[in-house]
Amino acid sequence: MAEIYIICVEDEPQVLDVIIRDLSALEEVFPIEVAHSADEARVLIREIREDGNHIGLALCDHVMPGDKGVDLMIEMQQDAFTEKTRKVLLTGQAGLEETIEAINNARLNRYIAKPWTPEQLVKVAVDELTTYVIEQEKDLLQYMGVLDQARLQEAIRNKGYI
Amino acid sequence: MQFKKSTLTQHLSKKITGFVLGLTGFCLPLVFTFSGLSFAGHLALGIFLMAAVFWMFETIPIYSTSMLVIFLQVLLLSQQGLMFSGASLPVTQPLQTGENQWLIPPEALDENTVYIAEGEKKSRSLEVKVLEVSDMARVETSQLSSDTQIVSEARHRLVRYEPLGYADFFGTLASPIIILFLGGFILARASVKYNLDKNLTNVLLKPFGQKPMLIVLGLMMVTAVLSAFMSNTATTAMMMTVAIPIALQVSKEDKFRIVLALCIPIAANIGGMATPIGTPPNAIVIANLQQQGIHIAFGSWVALMLPLAVGLLLLAWFTMRILYPPTAKRFTMSLKSSFEKGPRAVILYVVFGLTVLLWFTEAQHGVPSSMVAFLPIMALTVTSVLKQDDIRALPWEVLWLVAGGISLGLSMENTGLAMWLVSSINWEMLPQLMLLLVFGVVALMLSNFLSNTVTATLIVPLAISMGTSGIGGEGFNLVITSLVVGSACNMAMLLPISTPPNAIAMSTGYIKTIDMVKVGIVIGLVGIVCALVLSMLYWPIIL
Amino acid sequence: MTKKKPSVPIEDRKPNVIGATAKPLYDKGTFIVTIKEMLPDSELLGNLRKTFQKGDVLLRENDHNKYLYIILEGNVEQVKTGEDVNTVIGRHGPGDFIGLLSFQTGEAVFTTARASSEVLTLQFDHQSFELFMSRYPQISKTLQGLIFSNLADRYRRVVVLHVEVATLSKELETERNQLKNTIKELERTRNALITQEKMATLGELTSGLAHEINNPASALLRSVDYLIATLPAMAERAGALPDTGLVKYFFKAGLERDFSDTALQRAKMKKLAGDYPDLGRTKVRVMAEMSDPVLEKLKPFARDPKNQALMQLLLDAYQSGVFMNGIRLSTQRIEYLVKSLKSYIRHSGKEAEETDLRQGIKETLLIIGNRLKDIKVELDLPQIPSVNCFVGEMNQVWTNLIINACDAMEEKGKLFISCGENAEQKKVWVKIADTGPGVPNRIKKRIFDSSFTTKTAGGDFGLGIGLAISKSIIEKHHGTIEVKDHEGGGAEFVITLPSTDDK
């Protein structure tokens, strides 16, 4: 069965370590992959596509060497493969203009300011992934263990299993 | 990656096999001639074989197989179809050669049967004593007179087959049982839309407390009740969302997760038995009996099946309790119910209550359940409780599946195919009970691999024809046999592929196939025995 | 401006003020003709005749005067000596009197009278004047009338002058007030601009700093949380291990973890996931980070399903090391940042201090590091003598120049910073160059003007007076700043400052 990945793009290894750690509860259902830059992320996205898997959530730092996080997200928004991916900008600093750009052009779904609390990060990830699976997946029961149960229950009842 | 490829090729080769086999099945009766089977019977056998293969291999979706069946029936078996539109019986008159002795063309003789024409397309059979066959056949019978028209070609396509009009095949889609189902669908859809299902669940679960096995019992009871009115699949999906949060309270290794994931599909499958609208196999049984002029009221069905359903529920519960005793002491559940109070929700409650009441009191007022079923269809759409989108969202393909099944049953009876199939085995050696057992076991086994509806479609007409033909013998009761077959179809829950609810349970990842098999075997085997016991001791009392 | 010019029109314009008739009381022309007719016959007049060449001085200012001159031919100009300028205040022709006041009153001469052409005069002293009066009583009446007319003329001119001065000073007052306001306005604008520039620099700095500090802060906080959650359980379980040295080993390995390329990492993960299908991804990920010798040590535990608890313990030990290292690195970074920031904003202001310029440049680079992520910075900073300067202000110069370079390169390119010493002139120089489009020659001179900008108003950063501010700071330090073309394109700013010569 095709898997739904979470990808984290962040140039600082220490920050990446803690992001993975915070999201580890989701990993049993949604494998996490990481990239240190937008270029690495492109390779990663290609690999995931070639393996026949999907990307449910992209967590992206904004300030990185090479292309900025927002640039990567705009690119993802324009690619059919990653268009439906939920996109979250995770950053310690981004000007208002960049945020607006991200919301308008990259269909940025959420914005997390550094430093974050694990509850905050997990909640955002869970919310976004729940939206993703409800929109994209048929079989929702398998996600009840880690995602938003109430929303999934609603979706399951309404999805036409009758 | 590797894994994916192999499943893909597997999938593809399965499709190709199914396609080849299906076509072979369709052509087989056209190439070979089976004695005792009419021309139309051969055509019906072809359709039957192809449909059976396509259903089994799911070469095409099962509802589209049903559509194909109806198409082929209209094309090949209807009065207006290719085969029968211009045809009429060739007739001749027998030549009397002595007292009760007649000379007839040898082609008019089918072993020791001749056919007397009763119009252009209708004939009846007459058994004669064959004295001599040369260029003419000499037969002895007291039933012929010199002005009797006999069919000159015993093998003519119209012999022993009176073609139905094409509208009869199409009409299966509007048959009373389909309307009954539609009524059920409409009620279910509206219940989901106004959260009636969720709220009922929470209300009904409350009295079961917090002890693990009591919770399981509660879940099973509620699931069974809901699935008696809603589709098994929808009920399972919904109840799983209630069970999973409980399962998450125990560790991954805890066997109690298995119980929670398993009890729902089992209860849904069993609950479906309880009412005519619970599950499509019931519809097949009822429709086939209807064709024989036997009407089973909504309330009677419940009276017949409820004891079996309750018994099986308890059986499953005990079995799981023994196999997977719970370790945790108690669980917490959030069971907040807030019934909607808007005018449309109230309309739904009233219509729902009234419909169910009328269904159960058919014996008192005499209005057939299908007619009652049109009440919610009308009331909930007229009042805009359900809108266009809701109507579109109904599972129409299930109705097509059932219609195809009913239509195929029609031809199996009508062409003599069913009787030919059952008469090819010498049933008389078997005592009545064994006969039921054989039907039950065959239905159970088939149904574990095929869709329950499909199994019922294939087997119920055979059981009925046993009764109508008298092959079944003196004590054969076609209603009871059909009920055994019907319930056997619903008891198939051995494998993940057996029923959609099982597949849903598997998708949680909490259970392995072996868990399902363990409980499934117990329910299947004990269930058949229970059904037989009921068929001997209890059902005759009700009927 | 001569006195005559305005006097005539004003006379015409304002007859009411003067109260004079249109025609002079006595006609100068008639008088001259009469005198000239008398001249050949009169010995007295013949003796009084005196001719001046052009430029000859008839009367000198502040001298005492004994003569009254009557001009018969030619012109004489009256010159008043001011503090540093000589102003011609009047021009006189035939029939006019020169030295009338000083002659009559005996006071010092008020204005110098100089011939502006060849001039023929009658020169009277008191004696000859009396003589003339008594001798020619028929003209003396005319002469008196002329004298009176001359005096009236002078009086009239004074009144007009007064009026003129009053008008002028009024105009001047208005103009002065306007000027005052304009200057005030200018000052305000300039202050506003400077504030804006400062705010922009500040904004640039704080947003950069937010990122620079929030990143390690996040890592720090979360790592600590993780360790708090893990360490007690680890300590408890460590006893079960046959060789507790293993925990230490894995902890150390975690401390020394190297972050490899993510694609390689993924490949390793895939392979490990294939080798150990029962292990979850979280475990496999940690394993994939381990170096081969560390992984070898883990393998016996990974294979054995009974040893999963111990395996987890070792993974936790490794992870704890990783996080501990993360804490160490993050803390170091924050500490360094704070240190740099402190020294960066050390706005001593009061006292200039002896500083190594390179220090400030390095701190600036660190603090605006977020702007430099895509820019390759090439430093060539050999030892240079120290400079007496205001550190905070110099840092502002570095910030302005580096951010300008980043803007010019649109965040992508190379930044060269070098420094050196000119020992003979006792100067040090710093060069900041980029690979941007460079500065076109026609605007090179203007880029240090405070009104100059290549950025649109309300643009992303500053108002383009950064360079002007930088220039004023450099000049305050008695240094120079100039812009050149950098070799191979781009702009190069060269700053030269006097070094403190104590070597």
PDB file of C-alpha atoms in Angstrom, chain C residues 360-490:
ATOM      1  CA  GLY C 360      33.670  44.801  14.428  1.00  0.00           C
ATOM      2  CA  ILE C 361      33.526  43.449  10.879  1.00  0.00           C
ATOM      3  CA  LYS C 362      33.389  39.876  12.116  1.00  0.00           C
ATOM      4  CA  GLU C 363      30.685  40.636  14.631  1.00  0.00           C
ATOM      5  CA  THR C 364      28.633  42.396  12.028  1.00  0.00           C
ATOM      6  CA  LEU C 365      28.926  39.407   9.702  1.00  0.00           C
ATOM      7  CA  LEU C 366      27.738  37.112  12.435  1.00  0.00           C
ATOM      8  CA  ILE C 367      24.783  39.228  13.417  1.00  0.00           C
ATOM      9  CA  ILE C 368      23.447  39.784   9.937  1.00  0.00           C
ATOM     10  CA  GLY C 369      24.374  36.225   9.052  1.00  0.00           C
ATOM     11  CA  ASN C 370      20.850  35.377   7.961  1.00  0.00           C
ATOM     12  CA  ARG C 371      21.219  37.798   5.074  1.00  0.00           C
ATOM     13  CA  LEU C 372      24.363  36.039   3.989  1.00  0.00           C
ATOM     14  CA  LYS C 373      23.070  32.487   3.657  1.00  0.00           C
ATOM     15  CA  ASP C 374      23.376  32.496  -0.106  1.00  0.00           C
ATOM     16  CA  ILE C 375      26.351  34.765  -0.256  1.00  0.00           C
ATOM     17  CA  LYS C 376      29.847  33.482  -0.220  1.00  0.00           C
ATOM     18  CA  VAL C 377      31.906  35.689   2.022  1.00  0.00           C
ATOM     19  CA  GLU C 378      35.620  35.831   1.300  1.00  0.00           C
ATOM     20  CA  LEU C 379      37.634  37.383   4.054  1.00  0.00           C
ATOM     21  CA  ASP C 380      41.191  38.560   3.798  1.00  0.00           C
ATOM     22  CA  LEU C 381      41.846  40.204   7.105  1.00  0.00           C
ATOM     23  CA  PRO C 382      45.510  40.309   8.071  1.00  0.00           C
ATOM     24  CA  GLN C 383      46.710  42.006  11.213  1.00  0.00           C
ATOM     25  CA  ILE C 384      46.324  45.778  11.023  1.00  0.00           C
ATOM     26  CA  PRO C 385      47.106  48.521  13.484  1.00  0.00           C
ATOM     27  CA  SER C 386      44.261  49.534  15.710  1.00  0.00           C
ATOM     28  CA  VAL C 387      42.118  52.583  15.088  1.00  0.00           C
ATOM     29  CA  ASN C 388      40.735  55.077  17.489  1.00  0.00           C
ATOM     30  CA  CYS C 389      37.031  55.006  16.872  1.00  0.00           C
ATOM     31  CA  PHE C 390      33.483  54.753  18.167  1.00  0.00           C
ATOM     32  CA  VAL C 391      32.892  51.029  17.850  1.00  0.00           C
ATOM     33  CA  GLY C 392      29.123  51.223  17.630  1.00  0.00           C
ATOM     34  CA  GLU C 393      29.210  53.770  14.867  1.00  0.00           C
ATOM     35  CA  MET C 394      31.782  51.869  12.894  1.00  0.00           C
ATOM     36  CA  ASN C 395      29.632  48.772  13.207  1.00  0.00           C
ATOM     37  CA  GLN C 396      26.807  50.718  11.684  1.00  0.00           C
ATOM     38  CA  VAL C 397      29.065  51.511   8.759  1.00  0.00           C
ATOM     39  CA  TRP C 398      29.936  47.854   8.245  1.00  0.00           C
ATOM     40  CA  THR C 399      26.283  46.889   8.527  1.00  0.00           C
ATOM     41  CA  ASN C 400      25.217  49.497   5.991  1.00  0.00           C
ATOM     42  CA  LEU C 401      27.888  48.544   3.511  1.00  0.00           C
ATOM     43  CA  ILE C 402      27.347  44.802   3.786  1.00  0.00           C
ATOM     44  CA  ILE C 403      23.581  45.047   3.569  1.00  0.00           C
ATOM     45  CA  ASN C 404      23.907  47.386   0.607  1.00  0.00           C
ATOM     46  CA  ALA C 405      26.080  44.794  -1.070  1.00  0.00           C
ATOM     47  CA  CYS C 406      23.532  42.048  -0.321  1.00  0.00           C
ATOM     48  CA  ASP C 407      20.751  44.184  -1.757  1.00  0.00           C
ATOM     49  CA  ALA C 408      22.785  44.927  -4.837  1.00  0.00           C
ATOM     50  CA  MET C 409      23.529  41.245  -5.421  1.00  0.00           C
ATOM     51  CA  GLU C 410      19.911  40.337  -4.764  1.00  0.00           C
ATOM     52  CA  GLU C 411      21.050  37.906  -2.116  1.00  0.00           C
ATOM     53  CA  LYS C 412      23.224  35.803  -4.376  1.00  0.00           C
ATOM     54  CA  GLY C 413      26.913  36.240  -5.065  1.00  0.00           C
ATOM     55  CA  LYS C 414      30.221  36.823  -3.377  1.00  0.00           C
ATOM     56  CA  LEU C 415      31.227  39.357  -0.804  1.00  0.00           C
ATOM     57  CA  PHE C 416      34.898  40.232  -0.447  1.00  0.00           C
ATOM     58  CA  ILE C 417      36.133  41.944   2.648  1.00  0.00           C
ATOM     59  CA  SER C 418      39.782  42.783   3.014  1.00  0.00           C
ATOM     60  CA  CYS C 419      41.880  45.153   5.005  1.00  0.00           C
ATOM     61  CA  GLY C 420      45.400  46.480   5.029  1.00  0.00           C
ATOM     62  CA  GLU C 421      47.790  49.108   6.226  1.00  0.00           C
ATOM     63  CA  ASN C 422      49.450  52.087   4.666  1.00  0.00           C
ATOM     64  CA  ALA C 423      52.332  52.491   7.108  1.00  0.00           C
ATOM     65  CA  GLU C 424      53.804  55.635   5.577  1.00  0.00           C
ATOM     66  CA  GLN C 425      50.570  57.552   5.840  1.00  0.00           C
ATOM     67  CA  LYS C 426      49.733  55.923   9.140  1.00  0.00           C
ATOM     68  CA  LYS C 427      46.468  54.726   7.736  1.00  0.00           C
ATOM     69  CA  VAL C 428      44.510  51.508   7.553  1.00  0.00           C
ATOM     70  CA  TRP C 429      42.034  50.627   4.864  1.00  0.00           C
ATOM     71  CA  VAL C 430      39.082  48.270   4.605  1.00  0.00           C
ATOM     72  CA  LYS C 431      37.650  47.170   1.280  1.00  0.00           C
ATOM     73  CA  ILE C 432      34.133  45.770   0.949  1.00  0.00           C
ATOM     74  CA  ALA C 433      33.393  44.513  -2.536  1.00  0.00           C
ATOM     75  CA  ASP C 434      30.599  42.548  -4.114  1.00  0.00           C
ATOM     76  CA  THR C 435      29.747  40.824  -7.370  1.00  0.00           C
ATOM     77  CA  GLY C 436      26.607  42.822  -7.917  1.00  0.00           C
ATOM     78  CA  PRO C 437      25.925  45.075 -10.880  1.00  0.00           C
ATOM     79  CA  GLY C 438      28.312  47.744  -9.572  1.00  0.00           C
ATOM     80  CA  VAL C 439      27.795  51.482  -9.391  1.00  0.00           C
ATOM     81  CA  PRO C 440      27.439  53.323 -12.724  1.00  0.00           C
ATOM     82  CA  ASN C 441      29.965  56.110 -13.148  1.00  0.00           C
ATOM     83  CA  ARG C 442      27.375  58.819 -13.484  1.00  0.00           C
ATOM     84  CA  ILE C 443      26.034  58.225 -10.007  1.00  0.00           C
ATOM     85  CA  LYS C 444      29.298  57.418  -8.245  1.00  0.00           C
ATOM     86  CA  LYS C 445      29.579  60.978  -6.981  1.00  0.00           C
ATOM     87  CA  ARG C 446      26.065  61.123  -5.753  1.00  0.00           C
ATOM     88  CA  ILE C 447      25.702  57.893  -3.874  1.00  0.00           C
ATOM     89  CA  PHE C 448      26.974  59.458  -0.690  1.00  0.00           C
ATOM     90  CA  ASP C 449      24.364  62.228  -0.870  1.00  0.00           C
ATOM     91  CA  SER C 450      21.700  61.860   1.707  1.00  0.00           C
ATOM     92  CA  SER C 451      18.997  62.388  -0.900  1.00  0.00           C
ATOM     93  CA  PHE C 452      20.288  59.683  -3.165  1.00  0.00           C
ATOM     94  CA  THR C 453      18.709  56.282  -3.422  1.00  0.00           C
ATOM     95  CA  THR C 454      18.416  53.521  -5.928  1.00  0.00           C
ATOM     96  CA  LYS C 455      15.685  51.923  -3.910  1.00  0.00           C
ATOM     97  CA  THR C 456      12.075  52.802  -4.336  1.00  0.00           C
ATOM     98  CA  ALA C 457      10.410  54.617  -1.525  1.00  0.00           C
ATOM     99  CA  GLY C 458       8.900  52.192   0.927  1.00  0.00           C
ATOM    100  CA  GLY C 459      11.224  49.539  -0.434  1.00  0.00           C
ATOM    101  CA  ASP C 460      12.411  46.637   1.532  1.00  0.00           C
ATOM    102  CA  PHE C 461      15.212  48.286   3.394  1.00  0.00           C
ATOM    103  CA  GLY C 462      16.339  51.725   4.300  1.00  0.00           C
ATOM    104  CA  LEU C 463      16.008  54.863   2.303  1.00  0.00           C
ATOM    105  CA  GLY C 464      19.393  54.927   0.765  1.00  0.00           C
ATOM    106  CA  ILE C 465      20.866  57.352   3.200  1.00  0.00           C
ATOM    107  CA  GLY C 466      22.871  54.538   4.703  1.00  0.00           C
ATOM    108  CA  LEU C 467      25.821  55.562   2.626  1.00  0.00           C
ATOM    109  CA  ALA C 468      25.433  59.193   3.582  1.00  0.00           C
ATOM    110  CA  ILE C 469      25.378  58.250   7.228  1.00  0.00           C
ATOM    111  CA  SER C 470      28.354  56.004   6.722  1.00  0.00           C
ATOM    112  CA  LYS C 471      30.200  58.821   5.069  1.00  0.00           C
ATOM    113  CA  SER C 472      29.463  61.225   7.875  1.00  0.00           C
ATOM    114  CA  ILE C 473      30.614  58.672  10.425  1.00  0.00           C
ATOM    115  CA  ILE C 474      33.820  58.030   8.515  1.00  0.00           C
ATOM    116  CA  GLU C 475      34.479  61.743   8.170  1.00  0.00           C
ATOM    117  CA  LYS C 476      33.900  62.193  11.860  1.00  0.00           C
ATOM    118  CA  HIS C 477      36.714  59.710  12.295  1.00  0.00           C
ATOM    119  CA  HIS C 478      38.865  61.754   9.923  1.00  0.00           C
ATOM    120  CA  GLY C 479      38.733  59.056   7.341  1.00  0.00           C
ATOM    121  CA  THR C 480      37.559  58.792   3.764  1.00  0.00           C
ATOM    122  CA  ILE C 481      35.142  56.543   1.951  1.00  0.00           C
ATOM    123  CA  GLU C 482      35.051  56.112  -1.795  1.00  0.00           C
ATOM    124  CA  VAL C 483      33.461  53.820  -4.289  1.00  0.00           C
ATOM    125  CA  LYS C 484      35.266  52.092  -7.125  1.00  0.00           C
ATOM    126  CA  ASP C 485      34.599  49.371  -9.644  1.00  0.00           C
ATOM    127  CA  HIS C 486      35.570  46.004  -8.347  1.00  0.00           C
ATOM    128  CA  GLU C 487      37.669  43.851 -10.611  1.00  0.00           C
ATOM    129  CA  GLY C 488      35.366  41.580 -12.541  1.00  0.00           C
ATOM    130  CA  GLY C 489      32.239  43.616 -11.896  1.00  0.00           C
ATOM    131  CA  GLY C 490      30.544  44.781  -8.759  1.00  0.00           C
TER     132      GLY C 490
END
